[in-house]
mmCIF file of C-alpha atoms and ligand atoms in Angstrom:
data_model
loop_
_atom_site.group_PDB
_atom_site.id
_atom_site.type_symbol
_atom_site.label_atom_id
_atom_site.label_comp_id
_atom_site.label_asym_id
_atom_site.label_seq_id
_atom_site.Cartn_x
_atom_site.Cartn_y
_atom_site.Cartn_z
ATOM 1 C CA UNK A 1 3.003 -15.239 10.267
ATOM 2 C CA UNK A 2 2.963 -15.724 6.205
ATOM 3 C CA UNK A 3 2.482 -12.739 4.202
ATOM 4 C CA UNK A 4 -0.455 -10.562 4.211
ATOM 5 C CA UNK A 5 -1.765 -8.968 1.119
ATOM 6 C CA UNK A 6 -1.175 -5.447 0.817
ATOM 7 C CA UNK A 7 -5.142 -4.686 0.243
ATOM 8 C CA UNK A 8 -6.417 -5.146 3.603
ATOM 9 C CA UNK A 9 -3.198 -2.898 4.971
ATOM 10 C CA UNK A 10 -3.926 -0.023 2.153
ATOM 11 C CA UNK A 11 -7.241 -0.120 2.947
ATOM 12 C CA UNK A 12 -6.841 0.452 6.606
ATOM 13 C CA UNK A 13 -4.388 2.787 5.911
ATOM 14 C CA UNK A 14 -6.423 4.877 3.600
ATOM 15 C CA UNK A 15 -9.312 4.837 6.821
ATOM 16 C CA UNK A 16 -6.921 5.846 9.469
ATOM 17 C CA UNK A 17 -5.113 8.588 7.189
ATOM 18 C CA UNK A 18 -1.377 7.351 7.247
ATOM 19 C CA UNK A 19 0.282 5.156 5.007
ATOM 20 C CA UNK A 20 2.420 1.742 4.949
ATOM 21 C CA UNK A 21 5.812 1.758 4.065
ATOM 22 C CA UNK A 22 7.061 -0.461 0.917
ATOM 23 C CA UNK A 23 11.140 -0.991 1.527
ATOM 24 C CA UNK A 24 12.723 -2.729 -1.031
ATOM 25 C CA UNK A 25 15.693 -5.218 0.203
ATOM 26 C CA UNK A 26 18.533 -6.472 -1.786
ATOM 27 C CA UNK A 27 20.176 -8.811 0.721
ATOM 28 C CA UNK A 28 19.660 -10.239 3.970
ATOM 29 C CA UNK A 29 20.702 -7.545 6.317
ATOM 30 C CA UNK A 30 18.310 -4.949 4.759
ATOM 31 C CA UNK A 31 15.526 -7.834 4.878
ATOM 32 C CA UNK A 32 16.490 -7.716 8.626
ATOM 33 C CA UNK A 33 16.725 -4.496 9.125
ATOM 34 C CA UNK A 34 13.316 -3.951 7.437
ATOM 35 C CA UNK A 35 11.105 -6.248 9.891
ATOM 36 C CA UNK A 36 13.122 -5.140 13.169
ATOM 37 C CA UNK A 37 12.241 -1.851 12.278
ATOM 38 C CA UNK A 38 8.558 -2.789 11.561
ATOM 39 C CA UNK A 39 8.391 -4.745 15.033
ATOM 40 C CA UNK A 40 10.079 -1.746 17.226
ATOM 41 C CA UNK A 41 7.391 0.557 15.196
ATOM 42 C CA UNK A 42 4.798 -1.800 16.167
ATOM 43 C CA UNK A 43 4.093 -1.258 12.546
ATOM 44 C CA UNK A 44 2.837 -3.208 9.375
ATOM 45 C CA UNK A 45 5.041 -3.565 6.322
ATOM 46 C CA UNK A 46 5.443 -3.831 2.765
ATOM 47 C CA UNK A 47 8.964 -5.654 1.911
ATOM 48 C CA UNK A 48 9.229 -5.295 -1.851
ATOM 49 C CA UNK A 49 11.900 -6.919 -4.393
ATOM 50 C CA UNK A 50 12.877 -5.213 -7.543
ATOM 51 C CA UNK A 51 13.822 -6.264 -10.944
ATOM 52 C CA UNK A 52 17.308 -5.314 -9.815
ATOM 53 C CA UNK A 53 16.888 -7.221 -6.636
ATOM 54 C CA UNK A 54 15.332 -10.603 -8.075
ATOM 55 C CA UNK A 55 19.117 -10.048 -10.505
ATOM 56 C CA UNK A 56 20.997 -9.736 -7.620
ATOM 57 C CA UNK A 57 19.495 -11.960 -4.860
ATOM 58 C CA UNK A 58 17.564 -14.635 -7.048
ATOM 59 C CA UNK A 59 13.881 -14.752 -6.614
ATOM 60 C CA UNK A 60 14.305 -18.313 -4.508
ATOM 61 C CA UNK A 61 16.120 -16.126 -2.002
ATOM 62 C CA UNK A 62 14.151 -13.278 -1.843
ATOM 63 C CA UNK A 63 10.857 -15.678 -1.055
ATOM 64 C CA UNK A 64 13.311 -17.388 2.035
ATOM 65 C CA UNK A 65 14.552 -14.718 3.570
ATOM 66 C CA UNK A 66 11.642 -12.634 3.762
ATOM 67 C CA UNK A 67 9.501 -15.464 4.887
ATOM 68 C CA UNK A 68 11.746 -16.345 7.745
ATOM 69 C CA UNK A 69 11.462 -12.488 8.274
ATOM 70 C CA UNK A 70 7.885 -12.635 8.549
ATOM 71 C CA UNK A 71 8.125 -15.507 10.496
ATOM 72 C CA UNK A 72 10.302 -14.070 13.148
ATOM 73 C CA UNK A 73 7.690 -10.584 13.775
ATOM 74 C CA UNK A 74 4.339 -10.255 15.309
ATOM 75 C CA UNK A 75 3.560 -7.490 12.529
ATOM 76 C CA UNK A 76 1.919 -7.779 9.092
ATOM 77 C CA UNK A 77 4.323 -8.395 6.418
ATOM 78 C CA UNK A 78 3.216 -8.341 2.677
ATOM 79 C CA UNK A 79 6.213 -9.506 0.241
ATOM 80 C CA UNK A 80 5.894 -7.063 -3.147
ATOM 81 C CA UNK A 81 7.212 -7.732 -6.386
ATOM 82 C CA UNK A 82 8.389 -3.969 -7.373
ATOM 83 C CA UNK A 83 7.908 -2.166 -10.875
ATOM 84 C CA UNK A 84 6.894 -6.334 -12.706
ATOM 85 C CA UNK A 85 7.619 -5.861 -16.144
ATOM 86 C CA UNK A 86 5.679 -8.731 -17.683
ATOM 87 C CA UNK A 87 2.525 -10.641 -16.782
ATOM 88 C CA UNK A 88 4.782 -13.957 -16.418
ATOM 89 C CA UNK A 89 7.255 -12.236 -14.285
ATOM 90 C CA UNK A 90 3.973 -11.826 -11.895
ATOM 91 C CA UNK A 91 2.364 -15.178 -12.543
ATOM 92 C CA UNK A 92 6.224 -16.419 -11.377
ATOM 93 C CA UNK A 93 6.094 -14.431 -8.237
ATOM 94 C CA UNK A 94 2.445 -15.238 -7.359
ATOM 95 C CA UNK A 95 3.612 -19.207 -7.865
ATOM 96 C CA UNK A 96 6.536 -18.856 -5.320
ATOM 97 C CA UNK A 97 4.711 -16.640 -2.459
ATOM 98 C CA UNK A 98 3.847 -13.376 -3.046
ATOM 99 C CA UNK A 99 1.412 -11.939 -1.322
ATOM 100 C CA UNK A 100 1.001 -8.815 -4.050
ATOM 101 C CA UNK A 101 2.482 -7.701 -7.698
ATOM 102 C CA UNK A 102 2.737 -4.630 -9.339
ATOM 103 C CA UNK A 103 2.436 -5.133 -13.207
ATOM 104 C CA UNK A 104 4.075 -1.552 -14.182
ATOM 105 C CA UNK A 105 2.541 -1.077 -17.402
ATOM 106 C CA UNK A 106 2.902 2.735 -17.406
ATOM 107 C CA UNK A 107 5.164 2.866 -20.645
ATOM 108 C CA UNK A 108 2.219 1.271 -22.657
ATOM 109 C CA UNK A 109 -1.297 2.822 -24.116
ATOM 110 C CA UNK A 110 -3.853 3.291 -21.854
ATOM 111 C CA UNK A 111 -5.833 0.527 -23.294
ATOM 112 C CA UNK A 112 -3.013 -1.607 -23.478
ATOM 113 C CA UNK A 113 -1.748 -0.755 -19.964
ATOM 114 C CA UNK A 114 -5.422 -1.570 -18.791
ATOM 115 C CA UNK A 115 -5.761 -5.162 -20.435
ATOM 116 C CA UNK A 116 -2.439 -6.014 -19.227
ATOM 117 C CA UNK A 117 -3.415 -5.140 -15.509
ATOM 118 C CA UNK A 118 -6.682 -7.036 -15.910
ATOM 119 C CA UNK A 119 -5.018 -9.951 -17.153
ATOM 120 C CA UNK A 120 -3.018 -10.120 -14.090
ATOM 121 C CA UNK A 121 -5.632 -9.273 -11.805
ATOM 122 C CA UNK A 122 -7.730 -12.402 -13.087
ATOM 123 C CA UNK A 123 -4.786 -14.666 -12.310
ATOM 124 C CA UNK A 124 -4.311 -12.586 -8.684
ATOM 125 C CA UNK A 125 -7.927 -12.500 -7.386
ATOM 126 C CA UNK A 126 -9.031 -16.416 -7.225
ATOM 127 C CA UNK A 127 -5.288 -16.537 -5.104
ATOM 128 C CA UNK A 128 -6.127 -13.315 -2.788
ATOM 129 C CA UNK A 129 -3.297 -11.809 -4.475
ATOM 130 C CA UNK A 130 -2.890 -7.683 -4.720
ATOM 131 C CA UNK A 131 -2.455 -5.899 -7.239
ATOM 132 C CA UNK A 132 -0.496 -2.503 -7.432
ATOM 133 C CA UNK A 133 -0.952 -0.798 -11.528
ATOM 134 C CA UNK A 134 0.884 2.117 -12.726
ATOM 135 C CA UNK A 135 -0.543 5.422 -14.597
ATOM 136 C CA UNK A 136 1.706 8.218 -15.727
ATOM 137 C CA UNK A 137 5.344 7.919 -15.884
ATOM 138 C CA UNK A 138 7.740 8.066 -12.308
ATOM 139 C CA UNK A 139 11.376 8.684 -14.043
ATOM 140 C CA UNK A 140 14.463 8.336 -12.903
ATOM 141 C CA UNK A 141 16.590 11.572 -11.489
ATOM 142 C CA UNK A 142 19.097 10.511 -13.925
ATOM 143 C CA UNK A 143 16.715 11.009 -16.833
ATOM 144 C CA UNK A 144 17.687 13.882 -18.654
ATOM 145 C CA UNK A 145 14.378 15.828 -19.012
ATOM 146 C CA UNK A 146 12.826 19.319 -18.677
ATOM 147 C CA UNK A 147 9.982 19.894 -15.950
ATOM 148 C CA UNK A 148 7.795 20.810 -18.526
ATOM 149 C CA UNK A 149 8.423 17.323 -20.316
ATOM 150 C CA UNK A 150 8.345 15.932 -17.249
ATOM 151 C CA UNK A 151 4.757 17.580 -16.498
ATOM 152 C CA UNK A 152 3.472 15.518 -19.849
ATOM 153 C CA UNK A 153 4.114 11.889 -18.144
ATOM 154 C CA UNK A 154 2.287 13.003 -15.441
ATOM 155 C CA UNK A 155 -1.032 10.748 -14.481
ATOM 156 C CA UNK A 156 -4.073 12.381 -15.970
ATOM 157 C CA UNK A 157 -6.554 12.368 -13.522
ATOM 158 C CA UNK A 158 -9.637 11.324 -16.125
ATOM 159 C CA UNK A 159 -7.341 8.436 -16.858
ATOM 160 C CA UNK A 160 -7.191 7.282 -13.454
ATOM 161 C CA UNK A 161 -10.728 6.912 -13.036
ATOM 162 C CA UNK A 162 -11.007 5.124 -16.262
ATOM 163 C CA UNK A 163 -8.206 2.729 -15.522
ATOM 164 C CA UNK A 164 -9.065 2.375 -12.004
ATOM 165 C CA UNK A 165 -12.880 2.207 -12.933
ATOM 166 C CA UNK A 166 -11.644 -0.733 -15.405
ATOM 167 C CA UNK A 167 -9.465 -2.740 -13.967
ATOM 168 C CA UNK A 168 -10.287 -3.165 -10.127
ATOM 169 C CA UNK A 169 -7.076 -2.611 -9.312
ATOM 170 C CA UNK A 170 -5.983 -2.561 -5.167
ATOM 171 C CA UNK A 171 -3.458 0.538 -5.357
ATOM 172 C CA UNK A 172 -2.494 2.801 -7.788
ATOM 173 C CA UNK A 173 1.029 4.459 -8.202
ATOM 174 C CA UNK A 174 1.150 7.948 -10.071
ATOM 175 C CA UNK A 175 3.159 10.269 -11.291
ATOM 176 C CA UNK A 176 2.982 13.270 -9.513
ATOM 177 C CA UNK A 177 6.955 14.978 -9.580
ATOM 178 C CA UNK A 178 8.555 12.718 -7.663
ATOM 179 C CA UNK A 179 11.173 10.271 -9.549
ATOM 180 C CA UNK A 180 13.538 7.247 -8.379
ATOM 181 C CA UNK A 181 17.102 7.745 -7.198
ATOM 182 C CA UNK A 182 18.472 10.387 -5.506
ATOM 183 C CA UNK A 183 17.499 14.132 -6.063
ATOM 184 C CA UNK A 184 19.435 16.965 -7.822
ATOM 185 C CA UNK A 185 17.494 19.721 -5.713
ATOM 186 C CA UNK A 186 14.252 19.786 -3.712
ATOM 187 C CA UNK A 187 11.314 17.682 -5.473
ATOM 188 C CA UNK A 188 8.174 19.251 -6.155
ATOM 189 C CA UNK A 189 5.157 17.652 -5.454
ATOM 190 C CA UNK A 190 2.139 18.641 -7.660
ATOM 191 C CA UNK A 191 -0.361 18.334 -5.129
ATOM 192 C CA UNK A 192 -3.710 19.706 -6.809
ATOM 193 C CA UNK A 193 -3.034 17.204 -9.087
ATOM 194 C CA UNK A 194 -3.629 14.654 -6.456
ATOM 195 C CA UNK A 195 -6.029 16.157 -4.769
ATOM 196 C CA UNK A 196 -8.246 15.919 -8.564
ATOM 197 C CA UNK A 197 -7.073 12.049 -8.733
ATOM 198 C CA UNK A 198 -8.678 11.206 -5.495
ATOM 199 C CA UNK A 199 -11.616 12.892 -6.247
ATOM 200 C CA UNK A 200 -12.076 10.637 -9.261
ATOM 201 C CA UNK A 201 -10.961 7.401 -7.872
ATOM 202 C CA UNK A 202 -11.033 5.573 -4.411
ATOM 203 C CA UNK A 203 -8.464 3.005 -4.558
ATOM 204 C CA UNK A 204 -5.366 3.804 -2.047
ATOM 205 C CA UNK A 205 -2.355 5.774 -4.000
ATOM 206 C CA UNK A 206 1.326 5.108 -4.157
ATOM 207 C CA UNK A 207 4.210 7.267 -3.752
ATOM 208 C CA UNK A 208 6.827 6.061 -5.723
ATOM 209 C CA UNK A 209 10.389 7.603 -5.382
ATOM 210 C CA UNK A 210 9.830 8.992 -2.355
ATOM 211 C CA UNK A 211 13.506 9.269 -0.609
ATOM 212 C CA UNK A 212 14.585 12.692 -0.245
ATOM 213 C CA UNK A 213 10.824 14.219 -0.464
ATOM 214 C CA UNK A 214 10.749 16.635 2.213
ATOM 215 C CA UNK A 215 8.867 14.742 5.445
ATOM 216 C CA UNK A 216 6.215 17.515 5.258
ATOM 217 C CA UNK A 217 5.407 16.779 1.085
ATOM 218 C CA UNK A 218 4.952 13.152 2.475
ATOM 219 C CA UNK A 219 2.713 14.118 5.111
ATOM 220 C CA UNK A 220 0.729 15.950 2.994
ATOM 221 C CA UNK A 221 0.849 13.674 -0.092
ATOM 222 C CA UNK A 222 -0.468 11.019 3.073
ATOM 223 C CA UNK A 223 -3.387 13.027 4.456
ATOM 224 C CA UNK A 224 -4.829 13.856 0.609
ATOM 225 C CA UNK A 225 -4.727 9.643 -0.511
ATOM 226 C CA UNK A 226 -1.470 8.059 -0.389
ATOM 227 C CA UNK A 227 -1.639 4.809 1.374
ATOM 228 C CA UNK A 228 2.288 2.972 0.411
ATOM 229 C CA UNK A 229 5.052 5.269 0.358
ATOM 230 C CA UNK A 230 7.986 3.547 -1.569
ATOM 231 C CA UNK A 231 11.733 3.851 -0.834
ATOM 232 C CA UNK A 232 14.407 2.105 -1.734
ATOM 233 C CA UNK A 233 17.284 4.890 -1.952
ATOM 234 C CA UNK A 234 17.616 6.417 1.495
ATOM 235 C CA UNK A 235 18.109 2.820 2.943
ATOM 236 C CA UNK A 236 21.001 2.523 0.436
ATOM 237 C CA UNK A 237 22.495 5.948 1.506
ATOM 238 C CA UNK A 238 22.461 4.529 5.060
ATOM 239 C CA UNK A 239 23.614 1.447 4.653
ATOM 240 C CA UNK A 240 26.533 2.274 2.432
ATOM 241 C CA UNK A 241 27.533 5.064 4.761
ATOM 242 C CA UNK A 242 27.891 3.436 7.616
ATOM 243 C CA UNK A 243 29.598 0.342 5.986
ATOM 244 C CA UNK A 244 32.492 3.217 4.435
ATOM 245 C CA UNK A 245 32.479 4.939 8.090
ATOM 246 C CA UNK A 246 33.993 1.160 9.397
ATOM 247 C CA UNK A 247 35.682 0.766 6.458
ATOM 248 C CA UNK A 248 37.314 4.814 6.674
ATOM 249 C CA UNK A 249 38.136 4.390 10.461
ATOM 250 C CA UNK A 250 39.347 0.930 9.832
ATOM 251 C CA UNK A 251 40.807 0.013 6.380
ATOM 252 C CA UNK A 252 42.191 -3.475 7.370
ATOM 253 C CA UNK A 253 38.540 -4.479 8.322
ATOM 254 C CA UNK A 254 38.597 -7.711 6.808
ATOM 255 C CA UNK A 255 35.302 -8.911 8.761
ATOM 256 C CA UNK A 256 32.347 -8.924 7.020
ATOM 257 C CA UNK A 257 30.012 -8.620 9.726
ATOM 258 C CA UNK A 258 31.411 -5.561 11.241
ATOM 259 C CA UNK A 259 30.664 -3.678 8.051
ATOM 260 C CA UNK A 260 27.211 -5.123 7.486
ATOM 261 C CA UNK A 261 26.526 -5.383 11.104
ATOM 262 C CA UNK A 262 26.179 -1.090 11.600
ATOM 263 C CA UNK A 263 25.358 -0.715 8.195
ATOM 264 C CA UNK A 264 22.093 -3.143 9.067
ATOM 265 C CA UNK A 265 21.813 -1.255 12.124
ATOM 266 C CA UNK A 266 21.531 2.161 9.967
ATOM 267 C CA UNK A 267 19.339 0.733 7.590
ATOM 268 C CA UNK A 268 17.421 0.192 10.701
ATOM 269 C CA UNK A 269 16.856 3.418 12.091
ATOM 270 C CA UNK A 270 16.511 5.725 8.898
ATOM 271 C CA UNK A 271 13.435 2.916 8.183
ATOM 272 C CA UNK A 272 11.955 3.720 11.880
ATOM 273 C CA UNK A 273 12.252 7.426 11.253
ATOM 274 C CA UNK A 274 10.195 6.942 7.902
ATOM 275 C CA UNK A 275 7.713 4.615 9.325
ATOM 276 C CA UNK A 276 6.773 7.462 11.764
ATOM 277 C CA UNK A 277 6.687 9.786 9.452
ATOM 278 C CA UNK A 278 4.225 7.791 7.243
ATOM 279 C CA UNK A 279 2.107 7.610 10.295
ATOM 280 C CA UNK A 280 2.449 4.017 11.069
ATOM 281 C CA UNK A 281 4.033 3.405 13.786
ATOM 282 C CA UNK A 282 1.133 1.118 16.313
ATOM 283 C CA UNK A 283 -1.191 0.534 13.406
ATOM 284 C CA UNK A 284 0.011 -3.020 13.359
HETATM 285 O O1 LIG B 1 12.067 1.210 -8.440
HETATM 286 C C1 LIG B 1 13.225 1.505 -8.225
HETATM 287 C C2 LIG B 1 14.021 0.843 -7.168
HETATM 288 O O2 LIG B 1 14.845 1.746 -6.513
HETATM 289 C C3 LIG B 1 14.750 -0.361 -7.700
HETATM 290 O O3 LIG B 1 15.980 -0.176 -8.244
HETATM 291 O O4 LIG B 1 16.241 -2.163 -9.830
HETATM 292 O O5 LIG B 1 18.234 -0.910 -8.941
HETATM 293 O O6 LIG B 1 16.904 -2.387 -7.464
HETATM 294 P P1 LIG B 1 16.906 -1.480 -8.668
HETATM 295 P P1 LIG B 2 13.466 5.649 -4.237
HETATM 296 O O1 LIG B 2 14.644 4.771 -4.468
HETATM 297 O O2 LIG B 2 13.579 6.965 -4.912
HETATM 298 O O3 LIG B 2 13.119 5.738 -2.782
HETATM 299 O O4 LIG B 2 12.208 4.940 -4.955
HETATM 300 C C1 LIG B 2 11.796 3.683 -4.539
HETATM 301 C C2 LIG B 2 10.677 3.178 -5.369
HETATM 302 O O5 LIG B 2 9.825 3.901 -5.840
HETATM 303 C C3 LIG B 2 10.620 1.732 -5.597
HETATM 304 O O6 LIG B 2 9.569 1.375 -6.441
HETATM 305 ZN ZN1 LIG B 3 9.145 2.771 -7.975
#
């Protein structure tokens, strides 16, 4: 099956009250790991590739893997280019296959961040590309800043009607106290905050930097709007444990494979466990 755009599955989701999880892959095994997971869940999917990822993996093998991926599963795949920092970075990823871009203009003006999502969005439509914009800022947990200052790049909710209003885009992520990376202590979600952005606008939301939110902030985050749940870092926790586990009970491993092999296999599960909680699991 080639890639589906993530529209039609956000909009589905947002009907049925659950959400579609976005994974982001590095490498082959998580790309792997990230359909099987999908097809045991009976579940559609959102494989995304990051600026860190396209670094790593090249963007020509990003676009092969995950369309032999695709190929190999009954369930609807979408390929996602993650946090696009330019419109020809999106324009490049639309050319090679993917089925929907985020342009993450969230560090510009509002005007500015609006005209540059438009101006994607015109080259995305005629192709039945997606779109995913950005309003408010999601930080890192490494950034070094105060809750309060942290409360200040949070999405405005007038804002999101206005950008949403303006640029037709197909999902919107916002800042709502959760960041990327892992967590010092227990995020905070502010939900009334939500609650007043989906009152203004009716495209699908997106959780960004949601591993290690509590399972019970993403159901409710879920049942108030949020359509893609991103996460990238608990699939890294998993996969690197289990890869030092070999390595710890065997240091003279010297085959690949039987590090990567249960470290693909953890990757697995901790994506089946989220996929149920996002309420997905036989909505394919
Ligand atoms: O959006 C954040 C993701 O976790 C990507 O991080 O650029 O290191 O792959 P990365
Ligand atoms: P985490 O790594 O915190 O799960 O965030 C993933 C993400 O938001 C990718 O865009
Ligand atoms: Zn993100």
């Amino acid at each position: 099956m080639s890639f589906v755009s993530i529209k039609e599955l956000l909009q589905k989701a947002q009907q049925g009250r659950y959400a579609v999880g976005a994974f982001n892959c590095n490498n082959m095994e998580i790309v792997q790991a990230i359909v099987a997971a999908a097809e045991a869940e009976k579940a559609p999917v959102i494989i995304q590739a990051s600026q860190g990822a396209i670094k790593y993996a090249g963007l020509n093998y990003i676009v092969a893997l995950t369309k032999v991926a695709a190929a190999s599963v009954k369930v609807p795949v979408a390929l996602h280019l993650d946090h696009g920092t330019s419109f020809e970075q999106c324009v490049q990823c639309m050319a090679n296959g993917f089925s929907s871009v985020m342009i993450d203009g969230s560090k510009l003006p509002l005007a500015e961040n609006i005209a540059l999502t438009k101006k994607v969005l015109e080259v995305a439509r005629p192709l039945g590309i997606s779109v995913e914009g950005e309003l408010g800022k999601i930080g890192g947990t490494e950034d070094d800043i105060s809750v309060s200052e942290k409360e200040a790049f949070f999405t405005d909710p007038d804002e999101a009607e206005r950008f949403c209003r303006e640029t037709g885009v197909d999902a919107l992520a916002v800042a709502i106290g959760t960041a990327h990376g892992q967590y010092k202590g227990v995020p905070k979600l502010d939900f009334d905050r939500l609650r007043e952005i989906v009152k203004k606008v009716s495209t699908p939301i997106v959780l960004h930097g949601s591993s290690g939110v509590p399972d019970d902030a993403i159901r409710e985050a879920i049942q108030l709007g949020v359509a893609k749940v991103n996460i990238d870092t608990n699939i890294r926790e998993a996969f690197t444990a289990a890869a030092r586990q070999v390595l710890a009970a065997n240091s003279k491993e010297i085959d690949p494979r039987k590090v990567l092999g249960p470290a693909r296999e953890a990757a697995i599960e901790i994506i089946r466990e989220k996929i149920r909680v996002f309420g997905s699991s036989g909505k394919a």
